[in-house]
Coordinates of C-alpha atoms in Angstrom, one line a residue:
M1470 CA -49.4 165.7 79.1
L1471 CA -49.2 165.6 75.3
V1472 CA -48.5 162.1 73.9
I1473 CA -46.0 162.2 71.1
N1474 CA -47.1 159.9 68.4
N1475 CA -44.9 157.3 66.7
M1476 CA -42.3 157.6 69.5
K1477 CA -40.2 160.4 68.1
K1478 CA -36.4 160.0 68.7
V1479 CA -34.6 162.6 70.8
L1480 CA -30.9 162.6 71.8
M1481 CA -30.3 164.1 75.3
I1482 CA -26.8 165.4 75.7
T1483 CA -25.6 166.2 79.2
T1484 CA -22.8 168.6 80.2
G1485 CA -23.4 168.9 83.9
G1486 CA -24.8 172.0 85.6
T1487 CA -27.3 172.5 88.4
M1488 CA -29.8 170.1 87.0
A1489 CA -27.4 167.3 87.3
S1490 CA -26.0 168.4 90.7
K1491 CA -26.2 166.9 94.2
E1492 CA -25.6 168.5 97.5
T1493 CA -22.1 167.8 99.0
E1494 CA -20.4 169.1 102.1
H1495 CA -18.7 171.7 99.9
G1496 CA -21.8 172.8 98.0
L1497 CA -23.5 171.7 94.8
S1498 CA -21.5 169.5 92.4
P1499 CA -22.5 167.9 89.1
K1500 CA -22.9 164.2 89.9
L1501 CA -25.8 162.8 87.8
A1502 CA -25.3 161.2 84.4
A1503 CA -28.0 161.3 81.8
K1504 CA -29.4 157.9 82.8
E1505 CA -29.8 159.1 86.4
L1506 CA -31.5 162.3 85.2
L1507 CA -34.1 160.2 83.4
E1508 CA -34.9 158.2 86.5
Y1509 CA -36.6 161.4 87.9
V1510 CA -38.9 161.7 84.8
P1511 CA -39.8 158.0 84.0
E1512 CA -42.9 159.3 82.1
L1513 CA -40.7 160.6 79.3
E1514 CA -39.6 157.2 78.2
Q1515 CA -43.2 156.2 77.8
L1516 CA -43.8 159.1 75.4
I1517 CA -40.5 159.6 73.5
D1518 CA -37.7 157.3 72.3
I1519 CA -34.8 159.0 74.2
S1520 CA -31.2 158.2 73.8
I1521 CA -28.5 159.7 76.0
Q1522 CA -25.0 160.8 75.7
D1523 CA -22.8 162.2 78.5
I1524 CA -20.1 164.5 77.0
L1525 CA -19.2 166.6 80.1
N1526 CA -19.9 166.8 83.8
I1527 CA -18.9 170.3 84.8
E1528 CA -20.2 173.5 86.4
S1529 CA -21.0 175.8 83.5
S1530 CA -18.6 178.4 84.9
D1531 CA -15.8 176.1 83.9
L1532 CA -17.0 175.9 80.3
V1533 CA -14.7 177.1 77.5
P1534 CA -15.2 177.4 73.7
S1535 CA -13.5 174.1 73.0
Y1536 CA -16.5 172.4 74.7
W1537 CA -18.9 174.0 72.2
K1538 CA -17.1 172.1 69.5
V1539 CA -17.7 168.8 71.4
M1540 CA -21.4 169.6 71.5
V1541 CA -21.5 170.5 67.8
K1542 CA -19.6 167.3 66.9
T1543 CA -22.0 165.2 68.9
I1544 CA -25.0 166.7 67.2
E1545 CA -23.4 166.5 63.7
D1546 CA -22.5 162.8 64.3
N1547 CA -26.0 162.0 65.3
Y1548 CA -28.0 164.5 63.2
D1549 CA -29.6 161.9 60.9
K1550 CA -30.6 159.6 63.6
Y1551 CA -32.9 161.8 65.7
D1552 CA -35.9 164.2 65.4
G1553 CA -34.4 166.6 67.8
F1554 CA -31.7 167.3 70.4
V1555 CA -31.7 168.5 74.1
V1556 CA -28.6 169.8 75.7
I1557 CA -28.6 169.9 79.5
H1558 CA -26.5 172.8 80.7
G1559 CA -25.7 174.9 83.7
T1560 CA -27.5 178.2 83.8
D1561 CA -24.6 180.5 84.4
T1562 CA -23.2 180.3 80.9
L1563 CA -26.2 178.8 79.2
A1564 CA -26.8 181.9 77.1
Y1565 CA -23.3 181.8 75.8
T1566 CA -23.6 178.2 74.7
S1567 CA -27.1 178.7 73.1
S1568 CA -25.7 181.7 71.2
A1569 CA -22.5 179.9 70.1
L1570 CA -24.5 176.8 68.9
S1571 CA -26.7 179.1 66.8
Y1572 CA -23.6 180.3 64.9
M1573 CA -21.8 177.0 64.8
I1574 CA -24.8 175.0 63.6
Q1575 CA -26.5 177.0 60.9
N1576 CA -29.7 176.2 59.0
P1577 CA -30.7 173.1 61.1
K1578 CA -34.0 171.5 60.0
K1579 CA -34.6 170.1 63.5
P1580 CA -34.9 171.6 66.9
I1581 CA -31.8 171.9 69.1
I1582 CA -32.9 172.8 72.6
V1583 CA -30.6 174.1 75.4
T1584 CA -32.0 173.9 78.9
G1585 CA -31.1 173.6 82.6
S1586 CA -32.6 174.5 86.0
Q1587 CA -32.1 176.7 89.0
V1588 CA -32.5 173.8 91.4
P1589 CA -31.1 170.2 91.1
I1590 CA -33.5 167.6 89.8
S1591 CA -32.8 165.5 92.9
N1592 CA -34.5 168.1 95.1
N1593 CA -38.1 167.5 96.1
I1594 CA -39.1 171.0 94.8
S1595 CA -37.3 171.9 91.6
D1596 CA -37.9 173.4 88.2
A1597 CA -35.7 170.8 86.6
K1598 CA -38.4 168.2 85.8
K1599 CA -40.6 170.8 84.0
N1600 CA -37.7 172.2 82.0
L1601 CA -36.5 168.7 81.0
I1602 CA -39.9 167.4 80.0
D1603 CA -40.8 170.6 78.1
S1604 CA -37.5 170.5 76.2
C1605 CA -38.0 166.9 75.2
I1606 CA -41.5 167.5 74.0
L1607 CA -40.4 170.4 71.8
A1608 CA -37.4 168.4 70.5
A1609 CA -39.7 165.5 69.6
K1610 CA -42.1 167.6 67.6
G1611 CA -39.4 168.2 65.1
D1612 CA -41.1 171.1 63.4
M1613 CA -39.1 174.0 65.0
N1614 CA -35.9 174.7 63.0
G1615 CA -33.1 176.3 64.9
V1616 CA -31.4 176.5 68.3
F1617 CA -33.7 177.4 71.2
V1618 CA -33.7 177.8 74.9
V1619 CA -36.6 176.3 76.8
F1620 CA -36.9 177.5 80.4
N1621 CA -39.9 178.0 82.7
G1622 CA -42.3 177.2 79.9
K1623 CA -40.9 179.8 77.5
I1624 CA -39.5 179.0 74.0
M1625 CA -36.8 181.5 73.0
F1626 CA -34.3 181.9 70.2
G1627 CA -30.9 180.8 71.6
N1628 CA -29.1 183.9 70.5
H1629 CA -31.5 186.3 72.1
V1630 CA -31.5 185.0 75.7
T1631 CA -29.9 186.4 78.8
K1632 CA -30.0 185.2 82.4
L1633 CA -31.7 188.0 84.3
R1634 CA -32.4 186.3 87.6
S1635 CA -30.0 184.4 89.7
K1636 CA -32.5 182.3 91.8
N1637 CA -36.0 182.7 90.4
Y1638 CA -37.3 179.9 88.2
D1639 CA -38.0 182.5 85.5
A1640 CA -34.3 183.0 85.1
F1641 CA -34.1 183.8 81.4
D1642 CA -35.8 186.2 79.0
S1643 CA -35.6 187.0 75.3
I1644 CA -33.9 190.3 74.8
N1645 CA -35.1 192.6 72.0
Y1646 CA -37.0 189.8 70.4
P1647 CA -40.3 188.2 71.3
V1648 CA -40.6 184.9 73.2
I1649 CA -41.6 182.7 70.2
G1650 CA -43.8 180.2 72.1
K1651 CA -44.6 178.5 75.3
I1652 CA -45.2 175.0 76.7
D1653 CA -48.0 174.5 79.1
G1654 CA -49.4 171.2 80.3
G1655 CA -47.3 169.3 77.7
K1656 CA -48.8 171.3 74.8
V1657 CA -46.7 173.6 72.6
Y1658 CA -48.1 177.0 71.7
K1659 CA -46.2 178.7 68.9
Y1660 CA -46.4 182.5 68.6
I1661 CA -43.8 182.7 65.8
Q1662 CA -42.9 179.9 63.4
P1663 CA -39.2 180.0 62.6
E1664 CA -38.7 180.2 58.8
D1665 CA -36.8 177.7 56.8
N1666 CA -34.4 179.7 54.6
G1667 CA -34.0 176.7 52.3
K1668 CA -30.2 176.4 52.9
S1669 CA -28.5 173.1 53.9
I1670 CA -27.3 172.6 57.4
K1671 CA -23.7 173.7 57.9
Y1672 CA -21.4 173.2 60.9
Y1673 CA -18.6 175.6 61.9
Y1674 CA -15.8 174.6 64.2
D1675 CA -13.3 177.4 63.7
L1676 CA -13.5 179.9 66.6
N1677 CA -11.0 182.6 67.5
D1678 CA -11.4 183.3 71.2
K1679 CA -8.9 186.1 71.3
V1680 CA -11.8 188.4 72.1
L1681 CA -11.8 191.0 75.0
L1682 CA -14.9 192.5 76.6
I1683 CA -14.3 196.0 78.1
K1684 CA -17.1 197.4 80.3
F1685 CA -16.8 201.1 80.7
Y1686 CA -17.3 202.7 84.1
P1687 CA -16.5 206.2 85.5
G1688 CA -12.8 206.4 86.2
I1689 CA -11.7 203.6 83.9
N1690 CA -8.1 204.1 82.9
E1691 CA -7.5 203.8 79.1
K1692 CA -3.7 203.4 79.6
H1693 CA -4.4 199.8 80.9
Y1694 CA -5.8 198.9 77.4
E1695 CA -3.4 200.7 75.0
D1696 CA -1.5 197.6 73.9
I1697 CA -4.2 194.9 74.0
H1698 CA -3.8 194.5 70.2
T1699 CA -0.8 192.4 71.0
Q1700 CA -3.0 189.8 72.6
Y1701 CA -6.5 190.1 71.1
K1702 CA -8.1 190.1 67.6
G1703 CA -11.4 191.5 68.6
V1704 CA -12.6 194.0 71.2
I1705 CA -16.2 194.5 72.4
L1706 CA -16.9 197.8 74.1
E1707 CA -19.8 197.7 76.6
N1708 CA -20.6 201.4 76.1
Y1709 CA -23.0 203.6 78.1
G1710 CA -26.5 203.8 76.8
V1711 CA -26.9 203.8 73.0
G1712 CA -23.2 204.1 72.5
G1713 CA -21.5 206.5 74.9
I1714 CA -17.7 206.1 74.7
P1715 CA -15.3 208.0 76.9
R1716 CA -13.3 210.4 74.6
S1717 CA -10.1 209.3 76.2
F1718 CA -10.5 205.9 74.5
L1719 CA -10.4 207.2 71.0
N1720 CA -6.6 206.9 70.9
C1721 CA -6.9 203.3 72.0
I1722 CA -9.5 202.6 69.4
S1723 CA -7.3 204.2 66.7
N1724 CA -4.3 202.1 67.9
W1725 CA -6.3 198.8 67.9
T1726 CA -7.9 199.3 64.5
N1727 CA -4.6 200.3 62.9
N1728 CA -3.2 197.0 64.2
G1729 CA -6.0 194.9 62.7
V1730 CA -8.3 194.5 65.7
V1731 CA -12.0 194.4 65.1
V1732 CA -13.9 196.7 67.4
I1733 CA -17.6 196.3 68.2
G1734 CA -19.6 198.9 70.0
S1735 CA -22.2 197.3 72.3
T1736 CA -24.1 198.6 75.3
Q1737 CA -24.5 197.9 79.0
V1738 CA -28.2 198.3 78.7
Q1739 CA -30.3 195.2 78.2
Y1740 CA -33.0 196.6 76.0
D1741 CA -33.4 198.8 72.8
G1742 CA -29.8 198.3 71.5
T1743 CA -27.2 200.7 70.1
D1744 CA -27.1 203.9 68.1
L1745 CA -23.4 204.7 68.1
G1746 CA -23.7 207.6 65.7
R1747 CA -26.0 209.6 68.0
Y1748 CA -23.1 211.3 70.0
T1749 CA -19.9 212.8 68.7
V1750 CA -17.4 210.3 70.0
G1751 CA -19.3 207.3 68.7
N1752 CA -19.9 209.1 65.4
E1753 CA -16.1 209.7 65.1
A1754 CA -15.3 206.1 66.1
I1755 CA -17.5 204.9 63.3
K1756 CA -16.4 207.3 60.6
K1757 CA -12.7 207.6 61.4
Y1758 CA -11.9 204.2 62.8
G1759 CA -14.4 201.9 61.3
I1760 CA -15.9 200.3 64.4
Y1761 CA -19.3 198.8 64.0
E1762 CA -22.1 198.2 66.4
S1763 CA -24.0 195.3 67.8
G1764 CA -27.5 196.7 67.4
E1765 CA -30.0 194.8 69.5
M1766 CA -27.8 191.7 70.1
T1767 CA -27.2 190.4 73.6
V1768 CA -23.6 190.6 74.9
E1769 CA -23.5 186.8 74.9
S1770 CA -24.4 186.8 71.2
V1771 CA -21.9 189.5 70.4
I1772 CA -19.0 187.6 72.0
T1773 CA -19.8 184.3 70.5
K1774 CA -20.6 185.7 67.0
L1775 CA -17.3 187.6 67.0
M1776 CA -15.4 184.5 67.8
Y1777 CA -17.2 182.7 65.0
A1778 CA -16.6 185.6 62.5
L1779 CA -12.9 185.9 63.4
G1780 CA -12.4 182.2 63.2
N1781 CA -14.0 181.9 59.7
S1782 CA -12.5 185.0 58.0
K1783 CA -9.1 186.1 56.7
T1784 CA -9.7 189.8 56.3
I1785 CA -11.5 192.6 58.2
T1786 CA -14.0 192.8 55.3
E1787 CA -14.8 189.1 55.6
T1788 CA -15.1 189.5 59.4
R1789 CA -17.6 192.4 59.0
K1790 CA -19.6 190.4 56.5
L1791 CA -20.0 187.4 58.8
F1792 CA -20.6 189.5 61.9
T1793 CA -23.3 191.6 60.3
A1794 CA -25.1 188.7 58.6
N1795 CA -28.5 188.0 60.0
I1796 CA -28.3 184.5 61.6
Q1797 CA -31.4 183.1 63.2
N1798 CA -32.9 186.6 63.6
D1799 CA -30.0 187.9 65.7
M1800 CA -29.6 191.2 63.9
V1801 CA -32.7 193.3 64.5
N1802 CA -33.2 196.7 63.0
I1803 CA -29.6 197.3 62.0
D1804 CA -28.1 198.2 58.7

């Protein structure tokens, strides 16, 4: 294993999840605090100066946007004290959190790593130890700027990951963007060096979670969605393919946009992104109703970025500007 010189300082932040779980008569439940997690990897404390902070102890399916603010505040309060940060998280909503952190903590000059495991660290056979050690090694290096997910040896941008496998150790992959590195035997191999844009770190806490995701399916009834503008400020359409929208939804889209709702055209397909203007309905939705598309972003990234954009803007124009800005390489090949 790679020895980190000068005992770099890393803050490990725990939120619960499978890694911190133990078997109970009712199934897995988060039970382990950060101190107990480290007892399973005693070698880490010989290599890195690790501090710990328990902020949550929940299953990630119970995670809500207000908890992202707790994570951000913890990092902001401790930013100057550490070389890097590791957030332990449940895998089910990990991609949402890593995406949200990339929008809520912009231009960091240190690595912020989100990781978890498919099997509890307390089990004899588990992926937890490797993921935890790998994450701490990358955090301690301190030369990777941004929010990343480290899982099964892969280093990925936090706003490009999606969970593709429910049980396999190789649970996450980077969608429409290359894996930027790997960790093998304690050594970090970087394929892509994240660029420093020269801007100062900035934290964002204002989120608007009045966002609705609509997944199209054959037979969906548009009448159920006609009046959602009374409850939501943003709508994301999970279209077919590059942007197939049922024509019956055009009246809904017109009604929503006329009432100030921001509508984003996304896709149900994992790879290659959107091209809304290819077909007549999508073309009409763009030109007539001003909806805009997600390009090659993941759905987790689209949802969290729209919450961020709505929370930090006062007009539709401002929202569009924030949503379409390239933040940590999230917008790929889109104008």
